[in-house]
């Protein structure tokens, strides 16, 4: 007697091995195994269709934010929330 098991041929790749490639489907573990902050962006950018990106595990530990970027973001938010004075030519049109 034989027993057959339906198998799907698959393989795993490391982030740096496939850097620069575009893959039709990806399945990611975004967790503590991501040891460089750039890896999350690299991994997510492999696939050109969001519908084909599957995130199997997600941990905030996988994401590292550069503190200087937080300061720049906060500065831009402050600028965006202030009202800028209208130029004289625009005031004349009102």
mmCIF file with all atom_site columns, N, CA and C in Angstrom, residues 9-82:
data_model
loop_
_atom_site.group_PDB
_atom_site.id
_atom_site.type_symbol
_atom_site.label_atom_id
_atom_site.label_alt_id
_atom_site.label_comp_id
_atom_site.label_asym_id
_atom_site.label_entity_id
_atom_site.label_seq_id
_atom_site.pdbx_PDB_ins_code
_atom_site.Cartn_x
_atom_site.Cartn_y
_atom_site.Cartn_z
_atom_site.occupancy
_atom_site.B_iso_or_equiv
_atom_site.pdbx_formal_charge
_atom_site.auth_seq_id
_atom_site.auth_comp_id
_atom_site.auth_asym_id
_atom_site.auth_atom_id
_atom_site.pdbx_PDB_model_num
ATOM 1   N N  . UNK A 1 9  ? 6.631  22.333 -3.818 1.00 0.00 ? 9  UNK A N  1
ATOM 2   C CA . UNK A 1 9  ? 8.063  22.560 -3.899 1.00 0.00 ? 9  UNK A CA 1
ATOM 3   C C  . UNK A 1 9  ? 8.358  24.006 -3.501 1.00 0.00 ? 9  UNK A C  1
ATOM 4   N N  . UNK A 1 10 ? 9.226  24.191 -2.537 1.00 0.00 ? 10 UNK A N  1
ATOM 5   C CA . UNK A 1 10 ? 9.530  25.536 -2.049 1.00 0.00 ? 10 UNK A CA 1
ATOM 6   C C  . UNK A 1 10 ? 10.970 25.599 -1.565 1.00 0.00 ? 10 UNK A C  1
ATOM 7   N N  . UNK A 1 11 ? 11.425 26.783 -1.262 1.00 0.00 ? 11 UNK A N  1
ATOM 8   C CA . UNK A 1 11 ? 12.769 26.952 -0.730 1.00 0.00 ? 11 UNK A CA 1
ATOM 9   C C  . UNK A 1 11 ? 12.813 28.266 0.031  1.00 0.00 ? 11 UNK A C  1
ATOM 10  N N  . UNK A 1 12 ? 13.860 28.456 0.791  1.00 0.00 ? 12 UNK A N  1
ATOM 11  C CA . UNK A 1 12 ? 14.032 29.683 1.572  1.00 0.00 ? 12 UNK A CA 1
ATOM 12  C C  . UNK A 1 12 ? 15.297 30.395 1.113  1.00 0.00 ? 12 UNK A C  1
ATOM 13  N N  . UNK A 1 13 ? 15.248 31.701 1.173  1.00 0.00 ? 13 UNK A N  1
ATOM 14  C CA . UNK A 1 13 ? 16.400 32.516 0.809  1.00 0.00 ? 13 UNK A CA 1
ATOM 15  C C  . UNK A 1 13 ? 16.653 33.539 1.909  1.00 0.00 ? 13 UNK A C  1
ATOM 16  N N  . UNK A 1 14 ? 17.912 33.917 2.071  1.00 0.00 ? 14 UNK A N  1
ATOM 17  C CA . UNK A 1 14 ? 18.204 34.962 3.044  1.00 0.00 ? 14 UNK A CA 1
ATOM 18  C C  . UNK A 1 14 ? 18.033 36.324 2.368  1.00 0.00 ? 14 UNK A C  1
ATOM 19  N N  . UNK A 1 15 ? 17.823 37.337 3.172  1.00 0.00 ? 15 UNK A N  1
ATOM 20  C CA . UNK A 1 15 ? 17.535 38.671 2.651  1.00 0.00 ? 15 UNK A CA 1
ATOM 21  C C  . UNK A 1 15 ? 18.618 39.165 1.700  1.00 0.00 ? 15 UNK A C  1
ATOM 22  N N  . UNK A 1 16 ? 19.868 39.081 2.088  1.00 0.00 ? 16 UNK A N  1
ATOM 23  C CA . UNK A 1 16 ? 20.939 39.629 1.256  1.00 0.00 ? 16 UNK A CA 1
ATOM 24  C C  . UNK A 1 16 ? 21.175 38.815 -0.014 1.00 0.00 ? 16 UNK A C  1
ATOM 25  N N  . UNK A 1 17 ? 20.817 37.549 -0.011 1.00 0.00 ? 17 UNK A N  1
ATOM 26  C CA . UNK A 1 17 ? 21.023 36.693 -1.183 1.00 0.00 ? 17 UNK A CA 1
ATOM 27  C C  . UNK A 1 17 ? 20.150 37.141 -2.356 1.00 0.00 ? 17 UNK A C  1
ATOM 28  N N  . UNK A 1 18 ? 18.961 37.639 -2.079 1.00 0.00 ? 18 UNK A N  1
ATOM 29  C CA . UNK A 1 18 ? 18.043 38.008 -3.161 1.00 0.00 ? 18 UNK A CA 1
ATOM 30  C C  . UNK A 1 18 ? 17.891 39.517 -3.322 1.00 0.00 ? 18 UNK A C  1
ATOM 31  N N  . UNK A 1 19 ? 18.760 40.283 -2.695 1.00 0.00 ? 19 UNK A N  1
ATOM 32  C CA . UNK A 1 19 ? 18.682 41.738 -2.816 1.00 0.00 ? 19 UNK A CA 1
ATOM 33  C C  . UNK A 1 19 ? 18.788 42.131 -4.285 1.00 0.00 ? 19 UNK A C  1
ATOM 34  N N  . UNK A 1 20 ? 17.877 42.968 -4.738 1.00 0.00 ? 20 UNK A N  1
ATOM 35  C CA . UNK A 1 20 ? 17.870 43.419 -6.122 1.00 0.00 ? 20 UNK A CA 1
ATOM 36  C C  . UNK A 1 20 ? 16.959 42.608 -7.025 1.00 0.00 ? 20 UNK A C  1
ATOM 37  N N  . UNK A 1 21 ? 16.451 41.485 -6.544 1.00 0.00 ? 21 UNK A N  1
ATOM 38  C CA . UNK A 1 21 ? 15.543 40.670 -7.348 1.00 0.00 ? 21 UNK A CA 1
ATOM 39  C C  . UNK A 1 21 ? 14.101 41.111 -7.150 1.00 0.00 ? 21 UNK A C  1
ATOM 40  N N  . UNK A 1 22 ? 13.246 40.762 -8.103 1.00 0.00 ? 22 UNK A N  1
ATOM 41  C CA . UNK A 1 22 ? 11.808 40.913 -7.947 1.00 0.00 ? 22 UNK A CA 1
ATOM 42  C C  . UNK A 1 22 ? 11.219 39.515 -8.008 1.00 0.00 ? 22 UNK A C  1
ATOM 43  N N  . UNK A 1 23 ? 10.459 39.151 -6.998 1.00 0.00 ? 23 UNK A N  1
ATOM 44  C CA . UNK A 1 23 ? 9.880  37.815 -6.919 1.00 0.00 ? 23 UNK A CA 1
ATOM 45  C C  . UNK A 1 23 ? 8.363  37.904 -7.053 1.00 0.00 ? 23 UNK A C  1
ATOM 46  N N  . UNK A 1 24 ? 7.726  36.903 -7.668 1.00 0.00 ? 24 UNK A N  1
ATOM 47  C CA . UNK A 1 24 ? 6.272  36.960 -7.854 1.00 0.00 ? 24 UNK A CA 1
ATOM 48  C C  . UNK A 1 24 ? 5.488  36.829 -6.547 1.00 0.00 ? 24 UNK A C  1
ATOM 49  N N  . UNK A 1 25 ? 5.976  36.042 -5.610 1.00 0.00 ? 25 UNK A N  1
ATOM 50  C CA . UNK A 1 25 ? 5.318  35.831 -4.320 1.00 0.00 ? 25 UNK A CA 1
ATOM 51  C C  . UNK A 1 25 ? 6.391  35.756 -3.247 1.00 0.00 ? 25 UNK A C  1
ATOM 52  N N  . UNK A 1 26 ? 6.088  36.327 -2.076 1.00 0.00 ? 26 UNK A N  1
ATOM 53  C CA . UNK A 1 26 ? 7.024  36.199 -0.963 1.00 0.00 ? 26 UNK A CA 1
ATOM 54  C C  . UNK A 1 26 ? 6.260  35.931 0.323  1.00 0.00 ? 26 UNK A C  1
ATOM 55  N N  . UNK A 1 27 ? 6.900  35.205 1.200  1.00 0.00 ? 27 UNK A N  1
ATOM 56  C CA . UNK A 1 27 ? 6.374  34.917 2.529  1.00 0.00 ? 27 UNK A CA 1
ATOM 57  C C  . UNK A 1 27 ? 7.472  35.291 3.514  1.00 0.00 ? 27 UNK A C  1
ATOM 58  N N  . UNK A 1 28 ? 7.148  36.184 4.463  1.00 0.00 ? 28 UNK A N  1
ATOM 59  C CA . UNK A 1 28 ? 8.174  36.753 5.333  1.00 0.00 ? 28 UNK A CA 1
ATOM 60  C C  . UNK A 1 28 ? 7.910  36.488 6.805  1.00 0.00 ? 28 UNK A C  1
ATOM 61  N N  . UNK A 1 29 ? 8.976  36.315 7.541  1.00 0.00 ? 29 UNK A N  1
ATOM 62  C CA . UNK A 1 29 ? 8.941  36.332 8.999  1.00 0.00 ? 29 UNK A CA 1
ATOM 63  C C  . UNK A 1 29 ? 9.628  37.626 9.416  1.00 0.00 ? 29 UNK A C  1
ATOM 64  N N  . UNK A 1 30 ? 8.841  38.608 9.811  1.00 0.00 ? 30 UNK A N  1
ATOM 65  C CA . UNK A 1 30 ? 9.396  39.890 10.250 1.00 0.00 ? 30 UNK A CA 1
ATOM 66  C C  . UNK A 1 30 ? 9.436  39.881 11.767 1.00 0.00 ? 30 UNK A C  1
ATOM 67  N N  . UNK A 1 31 ? 10.505 39.304 12.285 1.00 0.00 ? 31 UNK A N  1
ATOM 68  C CA . UNK A 1 31 ? 10.619 39.154 13.734 1.00 0.00 ? 31 UNK A CA 1
ATOM 69  C C  . UNK A 1 31 ? 12.064 39.374 14.164 1.00 0.00 ? 31 UNK A C  1
ATOM 70  N N  . UNK A 1 32 ? 12.427 38.839 15.290 1.00 0.00 ? 32 UNK A N  1
ATOM 71  C CA . UNK A 1 32 ? 13.757 39.053 15.871 1.00 0.00 ? 32 UNK A CA 1
ATOM 72  C C  . UNK A 1 32 ? 14.890 38.570 14.967 1.00 0.00 ? 32 UNK A C  1
ATOM 73  N N  . UNK A 1 33 ? 14.579 37.756 13.966 1.00 0.00 ? 33 UNK A N  1
ATOM 74  C CA . UNK A 1 33 ? 15.624 37.247 13.078 1.00 0.00 ? 33 UNK A CA 1
ATOM 75  C C  . UNK A 1 33 ? 16.181 38.330 12.152 1.00 0.00 ? 33 UNK A C  1
ATOM 76  N N  . UNK A 1 34 ? 15.446 39.426 12.001 1.00 0.00 ? 34 UNK A N  1
ATOM 77  C CA . UNK A 1 34 ? 15.937 40.547 11.206 1.00 0.00 ? 34 UNK A CA 1
ATOM 78  C C  . UNK A 1 34 ? 16.987 41.266 12.038 1.00 0.00 ? 34 UNK A C  1
ATOM 79  N N  . UNK A 1 35 ? 18.242 41.146 11.659 1.00 0.00 ? 35 UNK A N  1
ATOM 80  C CA . UNK A 1 35 ? 19.296 41.693 12.508 1.00 0.00 ? 35 UNK A CA 1
ATOM 81  C C  . UNK A 1 35 ? 19.846 43.029 12.022 1.00 0.00 ? 35 UNK A C  1
ATOM 82  N N  . UNK A 1 36 ? 19.383 43.525 10.889 1.00 0.00 ? 36 UNK A N  1
ATOM 83  C CA . UNK A 1 36 ? 19.782 44.848 10.421 1.00 0.00 ? 36 UNK A CA 1
ATOM 84  C C  . UNK A 1 36 ? 18.524 45.618 10.068 1.00 0.00 ? 36 UNK A C  1
ATOM 85  N N  . UNK A 1 37 ? 18.483 46.904 10.407 1.00 0.00 ? 37 UNK A N  1
ATOM 86  C CA . UNK A 1 37 ? 17.265 47.674 10.201 1.00 0.00 ? 37 UNK A CA 1
ATOM 87  C C  . UNK A 1 37 ? 16.873 47.776 8.731  1.00 0.00 ? 37 UNK A C  1
ATOM 88  N N  . UNK A 1 38 ? 17.837 47.661 7.838  1.00 0.00 ? 38 UNK A N  1
ATOM 89  C CA . UNK A 1 38 ? 17.540 47.752 6.411  1.00 0.00 ? 38 UNK A CA 1
ATOM 90  C C  . UNK A 1 38 ? 16.863 46.493 5.874  1.00 0.00 ? 38 UNK A C  1
ATOM 91  N N  . UNK A 1 39 ? 16.977 45.389 6.571  1.00 0.00 ? 39 UNK A N  1
ATOM 92  C CA . UNK A 1 39 ? 16.470 44.121 6.056  1.00 0.00 ? 39 UNK A CA 1
ATOM 93  C C  . UNK A 1 39 ? 14.964 44.122 5.831  1.00 0.00 ? 39 UNK A C  1
ATOM 94  N N  . UNK A 1 40 ? 14.210 44.773 6.695  1.00 0.00 ? 40 UNK A N  1
ATOM 95  C CA . UNK A 1 40 ? 12.753 44.773 6.539  1.00 0.00 ? 40 UNK A CA 1
ATOM 96  C C  . UNK A 1 40 ? 12.378 45.440 5.225  1.00 0.00 ? 40 UNK A C  1
ATOM 97  N N  . UNK A 1 41 ? 12.948 46.608 4.954  1.00 0.00 ? 41 UNK A N  1
ATOM 98  C CA . UNK A 1 41 ? 12.660 47.300 3.695  1.00 0.00 ? 41 UNK A CA 1
ATOM 99  C C  . UNK A 1 41 ? 13.077 46.451 2.500  1.00 0.00 ? 41 UNK A C  1
ATOM 100 N N  . UNK A 1 42 ? 14.260 45.880 2.565  1.00 0.00 ? 42 UNK A N  1
ATOM 101 C CA . UNK A 1 42 ? 14.759 45.056 1.461  1.00 0.00 ? 42 UNK A CA 1
ATOM 102 C C  . UNK A 1 42 ? 13.811 43.888 1.208  1.00 0.00 ? 42 UNK A C  1
ATOM 103 N N  . UNK A 1 43 ? 13.416 43.214 2.272  1.00 0.00 ? 43 UNK A N  1
ATOM 104 C CA . UNK A 1 43 ? 12.548 42.042 2.129  1.00 0.00 ? 43 UNK A CA 1
ATOM 105 C C  . UNK A 1 43 ? 11.188 42.415 1.551  1.00 0.00 ? 43 UNK A C  1
ATOM 106 N N  . UNK A 1 44 ? 10.600 43.489 2.043  1.00 0.00 ? 44 UNK A N  1
ATOM 107 C CA . UNK A 1 44 ? 9.271  43.885 1.569  1.00 0.00 ? 44 UNK A CA 1
ATOM 108 C C  . UNK A 1 44 ? 9.325  44.354 0.121  1.00 0.00 ? 44 UNK A C  1
ATOM 109 N N  . UNK A 1 45 ? 10.424 44.953 -0.290 1.00 0.00 ? 45 UNK A N  1
ATOM 110 C CA . UNK A 1 45 ? 10.507 45.506 -1.641 1.00 0.00 ? 45 UNK A CA 1
ATOM 111 C C  . UNK A 1 45 ? 10.771 44.457 -2.723 1.00 0.00 ? 45 UNK A C  1
ATOM 112 N N  . UNK A 1 46 ? 10.963 43.216 -2.364 1.00 0.00 ? 46 UNK A N  1
ATOM 113 C CA . UNK A 1 46 ? 11.181 42.166 -3.378 1.00 0.00 ? 46 UNK A CA 1
ATOM 114 C C  . UNK A 1 46 ? 9.990  41.995 -4.295 1.00 0.00 ? 46 UNK A C  1
ATOM 115 N N  . UNK A 1 47 ? 8.804  42.070 -3.738 1.00 0.00 ? 47 UNK A N  1
ATOM 116 C CA . UNK A 1 47 ? 7.591  41.738 -4.481 1.00 0.00 ? 47 UNK A CA 1
ATOM 117 C C  . UNK A 1 47 ? 6.977  43.010 -5.060 1.00 0.00 ? 47 UNK A C  1
ATOM 118 N N  . UNK A 1 48 ? 6.523  42.939 -6.306 1.00 0.00 ? 48 UNK A N  1
ATOM 119 C CA . UNK A 1 48 ? 5.957  44.123 -6.940 1.00 0.00 ? 48 UNK A CA 1
ATOM 120 C C  . UNK A 1 48 ? 4.438  44.200 -6.807 1.00 0.00 ? 48 UNK A C  1
ATOM 121 N N  . UNK A 1 49 ? 3.834  43.294 -6.044 1.00 0.00 ? 49 UNK A N  1
ATOM 122 C CA . UNK A 1 49 ? 2.384  43.305 -5.849 1.00 0.00 ? 49 UNK A CA 1
ATOM 123 C C  . UNK A 1 49 ? 2.082  43.003 -4.384 1.00 0.00 ? 49 UNK A C  1
ATOM 124 N N  . UNK A 1 50 ? 1.471  43.963 -3.682 1.00 0.00 ? 50 UNK A N  1
ATOM 125 C CA . UNK A 1 50 ? 1.182  43.784 -2.252 1.00 0.00 ? 50 UNK A CA 1
ATOM 126 C C  . UNK A 1 50 ? 0.300  42.574 -1.977 1.00 0.00 ? 50 UNK A C  1
ATOM 127 N N  . UNK A 1 51 ? -0.535 42.194 -2.936 1.00 0.00 ? 51 UNK A N  1
ATOM 128 C CA . UNK A 1 51 ? -1.411 41.034 -2.740 1.00 0.00 ? 51 UNK A CA 1
ATOM 129 C C  . UNK A 1 51 ? -0.629 39.730 -2.649 1.00 0.00 ? 51 UNK A C  1
ATOM 130 N N  . UNK A 1 52 ? 0.609  39.736 -3.102 1.00 0.00 ? 52 UNK A N  1
ATOM 131 C CA . UNK A 1 52 ? 1.432  38.528 -3.087 1.00 0.00 ? 52 UNK A CA 1
ATOM 132 C C  . UNK A 1 52 ? 2.466  38.518 -1.961 1.00 0.00 ? 52 UNK A C  1
ATOM 133 N N  . UNK A 1 53 ? 2.345  39.463 -1.032 1.00 0.00 ? 53 UNK A N  1
ATOM 134 C CA . UNK A 1 53 ? 3.234  39.513 0.134  1.00 0.00 ? 53 UNK A CA 1
ATOM 135 C C  . UNK A 1 53 ? 2.504  38.890 1.315  1.00 0.00 ? 53 UNK A C  1
ATOM 136 N N  . UNK A 1 54 ? 3.077  37.841 1.862  1.00 0.00 ? 54 UNK A N  1
ATOM 137 C CA . UNK A 1 54 ? 2.478  37.174 3.023  1.00 0.00 ? 54 UNK A CA 1
ATOM 138 C C  . UNK A 1 54 ? 3.423  37.339 4.210  1.00 0.00 ? 54 UNK A C  1
ATOM 139 N N  . UNK A 1 55 ? 2.916  37.931 5.278  1.00 0.00 ? 55 UNK A N  1
ATOM 140 C CA . UNK A 1 55 ? 3.722  38.113 6.484  1.00 0.00 ? 55 UNK A CA 1
ATOM 141 C C  . UNK A 1 55 ? 3.286  37.056 7.485  1.00 0.00 ? 55 UNK A C  1
ATOM 142 N N  . UNK A 1 56 ? 4.178  36.105 7.745  1.00 0.00 ? 56 UNK A N  1
ATOM 143 C CA . UNK A 1 56 ? 3.847  34.974 8.616  1.00 0.00 ? 56 UNK A CA 1
ATOM 144 C C  . UNK A 1 56 ? 3.978  35.317 10.088 1.00 0.00 ? 56 UNK A C  1
ATOM 145 N N  . UNK A 1 57 ? 4.961  36.128 10.438 1.00 0.00 ? 57 UNK A N  1
ATOM 146 C CA . UNK A 1 57 ? 5.106  36.576 11.827 1.00 0.00 ? 57 UNK A CA 1
ATOM 147 C C  . UNK A 1 57 ? 5.590  38.014 11.804 1.00 0.00 ? 57 UNK A C  1
ATOM 148 N N  . UNK A 1 58 ? 5.142  38.782 12.798 1.00 0.00 ? 58 UNK A N  1
ATOM 149 C CA . UNK A 1 58 ? 5.463  40.198 12.839 1.00 0.00 ? 58 UNK A CA 1
ATOM 150 C C  . UNK A 1 58 ? 5.781  40.603 14.264 1.00 0.00 ? 58 UNK A C  1
ATOM 151 N N  . UNK A 1 59 ? 6.909  41.250 14.432 1.00 0.00 ? 59 UNK A N  1
ATOM 152 C CA . UNK A 1 59 ? 7.320  41.740 15.743 1.00 0.00 ? 59 UNK A CA 1
ATOM 153 C C  . UNK A 1 59 ? 7.907  43.130 15.564 1.00 0.00 ? 59 UNK A C  1
ATOM 154 N N  . UNK A 1 60 ? 7.585  44.030 16.467 1.00 0.00 ? 60 UNK A N  1
ATOM 155 C CA . UNK A 1 60 ? 8.131  45.383 16.388 1.00 0.00 ? 60 UNK A CA 1
ATOM 156 C C  . UNK A 1 60 ? 9.649  45.376 16.548 1.00 0.00 ? 60 UNK A C  1
ATOM 157 N N  . UNK A 1 61 ? 10.202 44.300 17.091 1.00 0.00 ? 61 UNK A N  1
ATOM 158 C CA . UNK A 1 61 ? 11.659 44.189 17.230 1.00 0.00 ? 61 UNK A CA 1
ATOM 159 C C  . UNK A 1 61 ? 12.365 44.158 15.874 1.00 0.00 ? 61 UNK A C  1
ATOM 160 N N  . UNK A 1 62 ? 11.630 43.818 14.826 1.00 0.00 ? 62 UNK A N  1
ATOM 161 C CA . UNK A 1 62 ? 12.227 43.745 13.494 1.00 0.00 ? 62 UNK A CA 1
ATOM 162 C C  . UNK A 1 62 ? 12.469 45.134 12.914 1.00 0.00 ? 62 UNK A C  1
ATOM 163 N N  . UNK A 1 63 ? 11.812 46.138 13.471 1.00 0.00 ? 63 UNK A N  1
ATOM 164 C CA . UNK A 1 63 ? 11.899 47.485 12.931 1.00 0.00 ? 63 UNK A CA 1
ATOM 165 C C  . UNK A 1 63 ? 12.773 48.356 13.821 1.00 0.00 ? 63 UNK A C  1
ATOM 166 N N  . UNK A 1 64 ? 13.785 48.934 13.247 1.00 0.00 ? 64 UNK A N  1
ATOM 167 C CA . UNK A 1 64 ? 14.646 49.868 13.973 1.00 0.00 ? 64 UNK A CA 1
ATOM 168 C C  . UNK A 1 64 ? 14.546 51.217 13.273 1.00 0.00 ? 64 UNK A C  1
ATOM 169 N N  . UNK A 1 65 ? 14.213 52.233 14.024 1.00 0.00 ? 65 UNK A N  1
ATOM 170 C CA . UNK A 1 65 ? 14.051 53.561 13.448 1.00 0.00 ? 65 UNK A CA 1
ATOM 171 C C  . UNK A 1 65 ? 15.252 54.416 13.840 1.00 0.00 ? 65 UNK A C  1
ATOM 172 N N  . UNK A 1 66 ? 15.822 55.048 12.861 1.00 0.00 ? 66 UNK A N  1
ATOM 173 C CA . UNK A 1 66 ? 16.953 55.941 13.088 1.00 0.00 ? 66 UNK A CA 1
ATOM 174 C C  . UNK A 1 66 ? 16.457 57.176 13.844 1.00 0.00 ? 66 UNK A C  1
ATOM 175 N N  . UNK A 1 67 ? 17.064 57.479 14.981 1.00 0.00 ? 67 UNK A N  1
ATOM 176 C CA . UNK A 1 67 ? 16.621 58.596 15.827 1.00 0.00 ? 67 UNK A CA 1
ATOM 177 C C  . UNK A 1 67 ? 16.693 59.935 15.098 1.00 0.00 ? 67 UNK A C  1
ATOM 178 N N  . UNK A 1 68 ? 17.653 60.102 14.201 1.00 0.00 ? 68 UNK A N  1
ATOM 179 C CA . UNK A 1 68 ? 17.729 61.360 13.450 1.00 0.00 ? 68 UNK A CA 1
ATOM 180 C C  . UNK A 1 68 ? 16.534 61.499 12.504 1.00 0.00 ? 68 UNK A C  1
ATOM 181 N N  . UNK A 1 69 ? 16.005 60.373 12.014 1.00 0.00 ? 69 UNK A N  1
ATOM 182 C CA . UNK A 1 69 ? 14.826 60.422 11.152 1.00 0.00 ? 69 UNK A CA 1
ATOM 183 C C  . UNK A 1 69 ? 13.583 60.820 11.948 1.00 0.00 ? 69 UNK A C  1
ATOM 184 N N  . UNK A 1 70 ? 13.502 60.385 13.192 1.00 0.00 ? 70 UNK A N  1
ATOM 185 C CA . UNK A 1 70 ? 12.378 60.779 14.044 1.00 0.00 ? 70 UNK A CA 1
ATOM 186 C C  . UNK A 1 70 ? 12.406 62.290 14.243 1.00 0.00 ? 70 UNK A C  1
ATOM 187 N N  . UNK A 1 71 ? 13.576 62.848 14.506 1.00 0.00 ? 71 UNK A N  1
ATOM 188 C CA . UNK A 1 71 ? 13.701 64.302 14.690 1.00 0.00 ? 71 UNK A CA 1
ATOM 189 C C  . UNK A 1 71 ? 13.318 65.047 13.417 1.00 0.00 ? 71 UNK A C  1
ATOM 190 N N  . UNK A 1 72 ? 13.749 64.550 12.264 1.00 0.00 ? 72 UNK A N  1
ATOM 191 C CA . UNK A 1 72 ? 13.394 65.194 10.995 1.00 0.00 ? 72 UNK A CA 1
ATOM 192 C C  . UNK A 1 72 ? 11.894 65.130 10.759 1.00 0.00 ? 72 UNK A C  1
ATOM 193 N N  . UNK A 1 73 ? 11.289 63.988 11.060 1.00 0.00 ? 73 UNK A N  1
ATOM 194 C CA . UNK A 1 73 ? 9.846  63.833 10.892 1.00 0.00 ? 73 UNK A CA 1
ATOM 195 C C  . UNK A 1 73 ? 9.097  64.812 11.796 1.00 0.00 ? 73 UNK A C  1
ATOM 196 N N  . UNK A 1 74 ? 9.516  64.915 13.049 1.00 0.00 ? 74 UNK A N  1
ATOM 197 C CA . UNK A 1 74 ? 8.863  65.833 13.986 1.00 0.00 ? 74 UNK A CA 1
ATOM 198 C C  . UNK A 1 74 ? 9.017  67.283 13.530 1.00 0.00 ? 74 UNK A C  1
ATOM 199 N N  . UNK A 1 75 ? 10.173 67.636 12.992 1.00 0.00 ? 75 UNK A N  1
ATOM 200 C CA . UNK A 1 75 ? 10.388 68.994 12.477 1.00 0.00 ? 75 UNK A CA 1
ATOM 201 C C  . UNK A 1 75 ? 9.451  69.281 11.307 1.00 0.00 ? 75 UNK A C  1
ATOM 202 N N  . UNK A 1 76 ? 9.303  68.319 10.397 1.00 0.00 ? 76 UNK A N  1
ATOM 203 C CA . UNK A 1 76 ? 8.411  68.504 9.254  1.00 0.00 ? 76 UNK A CA 1
ATOM 204 C C  . UNK A 1 76 ? 6.952  68.575 9.688  1.00 0.00 ? 76 UNK A C  1
ATOM 205 N N  . UNK A 1 77 ? 6.576  67.783 10.686 1.00 0.00 ? 77 UNK A N  1
ATOM 206 C CA . UNK A 1 77 ? 5.211  67.853 11.230 1.00 0.00 ? 77 UNK A CA 1
ATOM 207 C C  . UNK A 1 77 ? 4.937  69.237 11.808 1.00 0.00 ? 77 UNK A C  1
ATOM 208 N N  . UNK A 1 78 ? 5.910  69.798 12.530 1.00 0.00 ? 78 UNK A N  1
ATOM 209 C CA . UNK A 1 78 ? 5.748  71.133 13.115 1.00 0.00 ? 78 UNK A CA 1
ATOM 210 C C  . UNK A 1 78 ? 5.599  72.187 12.021 1.00 0.00 ? 78 UNK A C  1
ATOM 211 N N  . UNK A 1 79 ? 6.390  72.072 10.972 1.00 0.00 ? 79 UNK A N  1
ATOM 212 C CA . UNK A 1 79 ? 6.284  73.020 9.856  1.00 0.00 ? 79 UNK A CA 1
ATOM 213 C C  . UNK A 1 79 ? 4.920  72.900 9.190  1.00 0.00 ? 79 UNK A C  1
ATOM 214 N N  . UNK A 1 80 ? 4.460  71.681 8.986  1.00 0.00 ? 80 UNK A N  1
ATOM 215 C CA . UNK A 1 80 ? 3.176  71.454 8.313  1.00 0.00 ? 80 UNK A CA 1
ATOM 216 C C  . UNK A 1 80 ? 2.001  71.967 9.134  1.00 0.00 ? 80 UNK A C  1
ATOM 217 N N  . UNK A 1 81 ? 2.127  71.996 10.448 1.00 0.00 ? 81 UNK A N  1
ATOM 218 C CA . UNK A 1 81 ? 1.003  72.409 11.290 1.00 0.00 ? 81 UNK A CA 1
ATOM 219 C C  . UNK A 1 81 ? 0.945  73.924 11.494 1.00 0.00 ? 81 UNK A C  1
ATOM 220 N N  . UNK A 1 82 ? 1.962  74.658 11.074 1.00 0.00 ? 82 UNK A N  1
ATOM 221 C CA . UNK A 1 82 ? 1.930  76.118 11.216 1.00 0.00 ? 82 UNK A CA 1
ATOM 222 C C  . UNK A 1 82 ? 1.355  76.742 9.966  1.00 0.00 ? 82 UNK A C  1
#
